[in-house]
Amino acid sequence: MHKDFEKFLRTVVYDKKLKNIQKSLDNLKTEKMLTTNLQFLLGINAVNHRKLESAKQFFQNSYDIALLRGDKDRAIFWLYLLSKNTIYLEELAKSFEANIYSLYAKELLNITPDNLVFKIDMQIKPSSYDIYDAFSWLEVTEDSKKSLDDAKMEKYSNLFTKKSMEPHLAFILERYNRFRNQYFITPYEDLLENYGIYKKVLIYSIAKQESRFIPSSISFSSAMGIMQIMPFLSKDIASKLGDDYNIYDQFLPEKNIQYASFHLDSLIKQFDSNPLFIAYAYNGGAGYARSQLQKGLFKDKSEFEPFLSMEMISYNETREYGKKVLANFYIYNNYLNSENKISLSSIFQNLVWHH
């Protein structure tokens, strides 16, 4: 029932023609049986209609029942936006998850994140593990979901012992540490050495979100490789590059990154090098991203922007994907481009769509 109701709510909240129904949703603020996501969505709807006290109640409800750290951070951030009470910022800054909300809170409070890991000390020795075998990786992901104890961790430390297996070890370590440490590794540096710093940061930001840098990754929708390129797109890119097409080449990091870079060149031009808008297009398609931006999002400089526009992207996966890539972009830029660090405040100020 909740899924059907959530689908109904999302249809209503994102449709400007349904303002009367939107306003009536304020009556649900005392309904405690709704999920954390529904409570949050109703809070955003209340903000859209300037019912800020109701919005606070919805966001508090969302926070109270949220199980995931990211959902709690999202709700508490909006409580801060509405109240400007730094108690919320201080609570948010305690979060172990590196998302745009906790990172921004730490920036505003001059706190340096202390759980970001960029390098892993590995045992470099031969290994029998095949990084191109999708089934082997599936077995690892299933095996490490539960009961990841010291013995199992040692097993994987002795299995992933080549530099090319750093992404695999980072994945296991993050699970082993229960995500208290967040890994922002930089594999395949030799494949990216000829790219400019912006392109390099963008590729790392997207690849971390798409596949955690695992070459054998395949999604339910058949996206492949480090950059999770769909077969129809890789075939089209091969044609444009004059390559003989072999779908299995997309498991090769050098080929997958080359094709993703070609695709990103087009998106960079279309979306003015804006990492958030490029992320929307990479995930949902350029046409979808433009259709969302043309709804009037990211135009105003009101008190809740750009955060309100970020919540008005209609497709849930694309909406959350954009936020995660943006956080990755901030972290990778300030690590790889340390002489030209950027603040999240400046990134947010530049989230404006001029077209």
Short mmCIF file of C-alpha atoms in Angstrom, two decimals:
data_model
loop_
_atom_site.label_atom_id
_atom_site.label_comp_id
_atom_site.label_asym_id
_atom_site.label_seq_id
_atom_site.Cartn_x
_atom_site.Cartn_y
_atom_site.Cartn_z
CA MET A 1 0.00 0.00 0.00
CA HIS A 2 2.78 2.42 0.93
CA LYS A 3 4.42 1.98 -2.47
CA ASP A 4 1.19 2.79 -4.30
CA PHE A 5 0.57 5.77 -2.03
CA GLU A 6 4.15 6.96 -2.51
CA LYS A 7 3.73 6.71 -6.28
CA PHE A 8 0.52 8.74 -6.00
CA LEU A 9 2.19 11.34 -3.78
CA ARG A 10 5.18 11.72 -6.09
CA THR A 11 2.84 12.23 -9.05
CA VAL A 12 0.95 14.91 -7.12
CA VAL A 13 3.93 16.72 -5.57
CA TYR A 14 5.83 17.02 -8.86
CA ASP A 15 2.84 18.24 -10.92
CA LYS A 16 2.32 22.02 -10.74
CA LYS A 17 -1.26 21.62 -12.00
CA LEU A 18 -2.35 19.78 -8.84
CA LYS A 19 -1.91 22.60 -6.32
CA ASN A 20 -5.24 22.03 -4.55
CA ILE A 21 -4.42 18.39 -3.85
CA GLN A 22 -0.90 19.41 -2.81
CA LYS A 23 -2.27 21.85 -0.24
CA SER A 24 -4.61 19.22 1.22
CA LEU A 25 -1.66 16.93 2.00
CA ASP A 26 -0.85 19.14 4.97
CA ASN A 27 -3.52 17.21 6.89
CA LEU A 28 -1.24 14.15 6.99
CA LYS A 29 1.29 15.68 9.38
CA THR A 30 -0.07 13.74 12.36
CA GLU A 31 -0.09 10.44 10.44
CA LYS A 32 2.67 8.35 12.03
CA MET A 33 2.29 5.24 9.86
CA LEU A 34 3.91 6.76 6.79
CA THR A 35 7.47 5.80 5.81
CA THR A 36 10.45 8.08 6.31
CA ASN A 37 10.54 8.84 2.57
CA LEU A 38 6.85 9.75 2.48
CA GLN A 39 7.20 11.99 5.53
CA PHE A 40 10.15 13.72 3.88
CA LEU A 41 8.30 14.16 0.58
CA LEU A 42 5.35 15.70 2.42
CA GLY A 43 7.79 18.04 4.13
CA ILE A 44 9.10 19.21 0.75
CA ASN A 45 5.52 19.68 -0.45
CA ALA A 46 4.80 21.82 2.62
CA VAL A 47 7.90 23.95 1.92
CA ASN A 48 6.67 24.49 -1.65
CA HIS A 49 3.45 25.91 -0.20
CA ARG A 50 5.22 27.94 2.51
CA LYS A 51 3.64 25.88 5.30
CA LEU A 52 6.91 25.84 7.18
CA GLU A 53 5.65 24.71 10.58
CA SER A 54 3.98 21.72 8.95
CA ALA A 55 7.19 21.06 7.03
CA LYS A 56 9.15 20.96 10.29
CA GLN A 57 6.74 18.38 11.66
CA PHE A 58 7.06 16.19 8.57
CA PHE A 59 10.87 16.40 8.64
CA GLN A 60 10.94 15.60 12.35
CA ASN A 61 8.70 12.58 11.71
CA SER A 62 11.00 11.49 8.88
CA TYR A 63 14.06 11.81 11.12
CA ASP A 64 12.46 9.93 14.01
CA ILE A 65 11.59 6.83 11.99
CA ALA A 66 14.55 6.78 9.58
CA LEU A 67 16.78 3.71 9.82
CA LEU A 68 19.45 4.73 7.32
CA ARG A 69 22.03 7.34 8.27
CA GLY A 70 21.58 9.17 4.97
CA ASP A 71 17.82 9.50 5.52
CA LYS A 72 18.39 10.92 8.99
CA ASP A 73 20.96 13.38 7.65
CA ARG A 74 18.60 14.57 4.92
CA ALA A 75 15.77 15.22 7.38
CA ILE A 76 17.92 16.96 9.98
CA PHE A 77 19.48 19.16 7.31
CA TRP A 78 16.04 20.43 6.34
CA LEU A 79 15.23 21.04 9.99
CA TYR A 80 18.34 23.22 10.07
CA LEU A 81 17.33 25.05 6.86
CA LEU A 82 13.91 25.86 8.29
CA SER A 83 15.06 26.87 11.77
CA LYS A 84 18.69 27.99 11.30
CA ASN A 85 19.28 26.34 14.68
CA THR A 86 22.94 25.27 14.85
CA ILE A 87 22.03 22.38 17.17
CA TYR A 88 20.89 20.56 14.03
CA LEU A 89 24.17 21.38 12.28
CA GLU A 90 26.17 20.04 15.20
CA GLU A 91 24.18 16.82 15.18
CA LEU A 92 24.59 16.51 11.42
CA ALA A 93 28.35 17.00 11.67
CA LYS A 94 28.56 13.81 13.78
CA SER A 95 27.39 11.70 10.84
CA PHE A 96 29.87 9.12 9.54
CA GLU A 97 28.31 9.16 6.06
CA ALA A 98 30.02 11.45 3.53
CA ASN A 99 26.95 13.03 1.93
CA ILE A 100 26.26 16.62 0.88
CA TYR A 101 24.42 17.31 4.13
CA SER A 102 27.03 16.11 6.62
CA LEU A 103 29.90 17.52 4.55
CA TYR A 104 28.21 20.92 4.36
CA ALA A 105 27.56 20.92 8.11
CA LYS A 106 31.23 20.17 8.76
CA GLU A 107 32.27 22.92 6.37
CA LEU A 108 30.03 25.48 8.10
CA LEU A 109 31.39 24.44 11.50
CA ASN A 110 35.03 24.28 10.29
CA ILE A 111 35.30 20.57 11.03
CA THR A 112 37.59 18.45 8.83
CA PRO A 113 36.13 15.01 7.99
CA ASP A 114 38.32 12.39 9.69
CA ASN A 115 36.99 9.17 8.19
CA LEU A 116 37.83 9.57 4.49
CA VAL A 117 40.33 6.99 3.23
CA PHE A 118 42.19 7.62 -0.04
CA LYS A 119 44.92 4.95 0.06
CA ILE A 120 44.96 1.32 1.18
CA ASP A 121 48.07 -0.53 2.35
CA MET A 122 47.86 -3.75 0.35
CA GLN A 123 49.83 -6.96 0.29
CA ILE A 124 51.16 -6.89 -3.27
CA LYS A 125 51.55 -10.49 -4.40
CA PRO A 126 50.09 -12.86 -7.01
CA SER A 127 46.40 -13.77 -6.75
CA SER A 128 44.18 -16.32 -8.45
CA TYR A 129 41.17 -13.97 -8.45
CA ASP A 130 39.87 -12.93 -11.89
CA ILE A 131 38.76 -9.28 -11.78
CA TYR A 132 36.83 -9.71 -15.05
CA ASP A 133 34.63 -12.56 -13.81
CA ALA A 134 31.20 -11.10 -13.00
CA PHE A 135 30.03 -14.29 -11.29
CA SER A 136 33.03 -14.38 -8.95
CA TRP A 137 32.32 -10.80 -7.88
CA LEU A 138 28.65 -11.63 -7.32
CA GLU A 139 29.73 -14.43 -4.98
CA VAL A 140 31.95 -12.01 -3.06
CA THR A 141 29.19 -9.41 -2.66
CA GLU A 142 26.77 -12.05 -1.37
CA ASP A 143 29.33 -13.66 0.94
CA SER A 144 30.34 -10.32 2.49
CA LYS A 145 26.79 -9.13 3.18
CA LYS A 146 26.65 -10.86 6.54
CA SER A 147 29.00 -12.38 9.09
CA LEU A 148 31.97 -10.39 7.82
CA ASP A 149 34.20 -11.24 10.79
CA ASP A 150 37.97 -10.99 11.26
CA ALA A 151 38.59 -14.42 9.72
CA LYS A 152 36.61 -13.58 6.60
CA MET A 153 38.28 -10.18 6.36
CA GLU A 154 41.68 -11.87 6.49
CA LYS A 155 40.58 -14.25 3.74
CA TYR A 156 39.76 -11.33 1.45
CA SER A 157 42.93 -9.45 2.39
CA ASN A 158 44.86 -12.49 1.18
CA LEU A 159 42.75 -12.79 -1.97
CA PHE A 160 42.78 -9.20 -3.21
CA THR A 161 46.53 -8.67 -3.41
CA LYS A 162 47.13 -6.98 -6.76
CA LYS A 163 46.99 -3.24 -7.37
CA SER A 164 44.13 -3.89 -9.81
CA MET A 165 42.16 -5.36 -6.89
CA GLU A 166 42.27 -2.23 -4.71
CA PRO A 167 38.59 -1.48 -5.51
CA HIS A 168 37.58 -4.98 -4.39
CA LEU A 169 39.46 -4.66 -1.12
CA ALA A 170 38.05 -1.16 -0.50
CA PHE A 171 34.52 -2.54 -0.98
CA ILE A 172 35.12 -5.28 1.60
CA LEU A 173 36.87 -2.96 4.07
CA GLU A 174 34.00 -0.50 3.97
CA ARG A 175 31.55 -3.29 4.83
CA TYR A 176 33.90 -4.68 7.48
CA ASN A 177 34.11 -1.25 9.13
CA ARG A 178 30.32 -0.88 8.88
CA PHE A 179 30.77 2.18 6.67
CA ARG A 180 32.37 4.15 9.53
CA ASN A 181 35.31 4.68 7.14
CA GLN A 182 34.43 5.98 3.68
CA TYR A 183 36.79 4.96 0.87
CA PHE A 184 37.63 7.42 -1.91
CA ILE A 185 40.36 5.52 -3.69
CA THR A 186 41.89 6.58 -7.01
CA PRO A 187 42.54 3.42 -9.06
CA TYR A 188 43.44 3.36 -12.78
CA GLU A 189 45.59 6.47 -12.44
CA ASP A 190 47.62 5.38 -15.46
CA LEU A 191 44.46 5.39 -17.60
CA LEU A 192 43.52 8.89 -16.47
CA GLU A 193 46.92 10.58 -16.48
CA ASN A 194 46.30 12.37 -19.80
CA TYR A 195 42.96 13.84 -18.75
CA GLY A 196 42.63 17.34 -17.31
CA ILE A 197 41.91 17.61 -13.61
CA TYR A 198 38.21 18.42 -14.08
CA LYS A 199 37.60 15.36 -16.30
CA LYS A 200 39.60 13.15 -13.94
CA VAL A 201 37.60 14.31 -10.90
CA LEU A 202 34.32 13.86 -12.79
CA ILE A 203 35.20 10.31 -13.89
CA TYR A 204 36.23 9.29 -10.37
CA SER A 205 33.06 10.85 -8.93
CA ILE A 206 30.80 8.96 -11.33
CA ALA A 207 32.72 5.66 -11.28
CA LYS A 208 32.61 5.50 -7.48
CA GLN A 209 28.85 5.83 -7.55
CA GLU A 210 28.29 3.58 -10.56
CA SER A 211 30.41 0.55 -9.72
CA ARG A 212 32.82 1.27 -6.87
CA PHE A 213 35.45 0.85 -9.65
CA ILE A 214 34.73 -2.89 -10.11
CA PRO A 215 35.43 -3.80 -13.79
CA SER A 216 33.07 -6.81 -13.84
CA SER A 217 30.04 -4.88 -12.58
CA ILE A 218 26.75 -5.52 -14.39
CA SER A 219 23.53 -3.81 -13.34
CA PHE A 220 20.00 -5.24 -13.51
CA SER A 221 19.50 -3.08 -16.60
CA SER A 222 22.67 -4.55 -18.22
CA ALA A 223 24.91 -1.49 -17.75
CA MET A 224 28.51 -2.69 -17.80
CA GLY A 225 31.92 -1.98 -16.38
CA ILE A 226 33.45 0.67 -14.17
CA MET A 227 31.35 3.45 -15.71
CA GLN A 228 28.22 1.29 -16.15
CA ILE A 229 27.64 1.96 -19.85
CA MET A 230 24.49 0.53 -21.41
CA PRO A 231 25.07 -1.77 -24.42
CA PHE A 232 23.10 0.44 -26.84
CA LEU A 233 25.29 3.40 -25.84
CA SER A 234 28.61 1.55 -26.04
CA LYS A 235 27.64 0.23 -29.48
CA ASP A 236 26.80 3.76 -30.65
CA ILE A 237 30.08 5.13 -29.27
CA ALA A 238 32.06 2.33 -30.95
CA SER A 239 30.47 3.29 -34.27
CA LYS A 240 31.34 6.97 -33.78
CA LEU A 241 34.92 6.10 -32.85
CA GLY A 242 35.27 3.65 -35.74
CA ASP A 243 35.95 0.70 -33.41
CA ASP A 244 35.09 -2.92 -34.06
CA TYR A 245 32.42 -3.55 -31.44
CA ASN A 246 32.77 -6.31 -28.87
CA ILE A 247 30.38 -6.00 -25.93
CA TYR A 248 32.78 -7.83 -23.60
CA ASP A 249 35.40 -5.11 -24.11
CA GLN A 250 33.31 -2.99 -21.73
CA PHE A 251 34.73 -5.05 -18.86
CA LEU A 252 38.18 -3.69 -19.73
CA PRO A 253 38.82 -0.53 -17.69
CA GLU A 254 40.75 1.20 -20.47
CA LYS A 255 37.94 0.70 -23.00
CA ASN A 256 35.10 1.48 -20.58
CA ILE A 257 36.76 4.69 -19.38
CA GLN A 258 37.55 5.74 -22.96
CA TYR A 259 33.91 5.34 -23.99
CA ALA A 260 32.62 7.07 -20.86
CA SER A 261 34.98 9.98 -21.48
CA PHE A 262 33.65 10.32 -25.03
CA HIS A 263 30.08 10.34 -23.72
CA LEU A 264 30.93 12.82 -20.97
CA ASP A 265 32.42 15.26 -23.48
CA SER A 266 28.95 15.66 -24.96
CA LEU A 267 27.27 16.04 -21.56
CA ILE A 268 29.87 18.57 -20.40
CA LYS A 269 29.02 20.77 -23.38
CA GLN A 270 25.27 20.35 -22.99
CA PHE A 271 25.22 21.06 -19.25
CA ASP A 272 27.87 23.77 -18.92
CA SER A 273 30.37 21.59 -17.05
CA ASN A 274 28.03 21.51 -14.04
CA PRO A 275 28.74 18.25 -12.17
CA LEU A 276 25.22 17.91 -10.72
CA PHE A 277 23.41 18.42 -14.03
CA ILE A 278 25.90 16.13 -15.79
CA ALA A 279 25.20 13.48 -13.14
CA TYR A 280 21.45 13.78 -13.77
CA ALA A 281 22.07 13.30 -17.50
CA TYR A 282 24.51 10.42 -17.03
CA ASN A 283 21.99 8.54 -14.91
CA GLY A 284 18.64 9.49 -16.42
CA GLY A 285 19.62 10.56 -19.93
CA ALA A 286 20.26 14.03 -21.34
CA GLY A 287 16.64 14.39 -22.48
CA TYR A 288 15.27 13.62 -19.04
CA ALA A 289 17.74 15.97 -17.35
CA ARG A 290 16.78 18.82 -19.67
CA SER A 291 13.06 18.16 -19.10
CA GLN A 292 13.58 18.48 -15.35
CA LEU A 293 15.65 21.66 -15.61
CA GLN A 294 13.08 23.19 -17.96
CA LYS A 295 10.44 22.88 -15.22
CA GLY A 296 12.04 26.00 -13.77
CA LEU A 297 14.38 24.27 -11.34
CA PHE A 298 17.65 25.86 -10.23
CA LYS A 299 16.59 29.33 -11.38
CA ASP A 300 15.70 31.14 -8.17
CA LYS A 301 18.03 32.34 -5.45
CA SER A 302 15.43 31.89 -2.72
CA GLU A 303 16.32 30.87 0.83
CA PHE A 304 15.88 27.15 0.21
CA GLU A 305 17.76 26.90 -3.07
CA PRO A 306 19.42 24.94 -4.54
CA PHE A 307 18.25 22.31 -2.06
CA LEU A 308 14.56 22.59 -2.92
CA SER A 309 15.25 22.16 -6.64
CA MET A 310 17.39 19.12 -5.86
CA GLU A 311 14.37 17.50 -4.20
CA MET A 312 12.07 18.28 -7.13
CA ILE A 313 13.81 15.92 -9.57
CA SER A 314 10.96 13.50 -10.23
CA TYR A 315 12.85 10.21 -10.61
CA ASN A 316 14.07 8.96 -7.24
CA GLU A 317 17.18 7.16 -8.49
CA THR A 318 18.39 10.16 -10.49
CA ARG A 319 17.63 12.58 -7.67
CA GLU A 320 19.70 10.67 -5.10
CA TYR A 321 22.39 9.76 -7.63
CA GLY A 322 23.01 13.44 -8.34
CA LYS A 323 23.52 14.22 -4.67
CA LYS A 324 26.00 11.37 -4.25
CA VAL A 325 28.03 12.27 -7.32
CA LEU A 326 28.14 15.90 -6.14
CA ALA A 327 29.53 14.84 -2.75
CA ASN A 328 32.08 12.63 -4.52
CA PHE A 329 33.05 15.55 -6.80
CA TYR A 330 33.69 17.81 -3.81
CA ILE A 331 35.83 15.20 -2.05
CA TYR A 332 37.82 14.08 -5.10
CA ASN A 333 38.46 17.64 -6.27
CA ASN A 334 39.83 18.69 -2.90
CA TYR A 335 42.02 15.59 -2.78
CA LEU A 336 43.33 15.56 -6.35
CA ASN A 337 43.28 19.33 -6.90
CA SER A 338 44.41 20.42 -3.45
CA GLU A 339 45.95 23.67 -4.73
CA ASN A 340 42.51 24.73 -6.00
CA LYS A 341 40.13 23.46 -3.35
CA ILE A 342 36.46 24.32 -3.65
CA SER A 343 33.88 24.78 -0.93
CA LEU A 344 30.49 23.15 -0.97
CA SER A 345 29.07 26.63 -0.45
CA SER A 346 30.52 27.76 -3.79
CA ILE A 347 29.33 24.58 -5.51
CA PHE A 348 25.79 25.20 -4.26
CA GLN A 349 25.92 28.85 -5.36
CA ASN A 350 26.81 27.74 -8.88
CA LEU A 351 23.90 25.31 -9.21
CA VAL A 352 22.01 27.62 -11.54
CA TRP A 353 20.47 26.70 -14.89
CA HIS A 354 20.64 29.66 -17.28
CA HIS A 355 19.12 28.16 -20.44
#
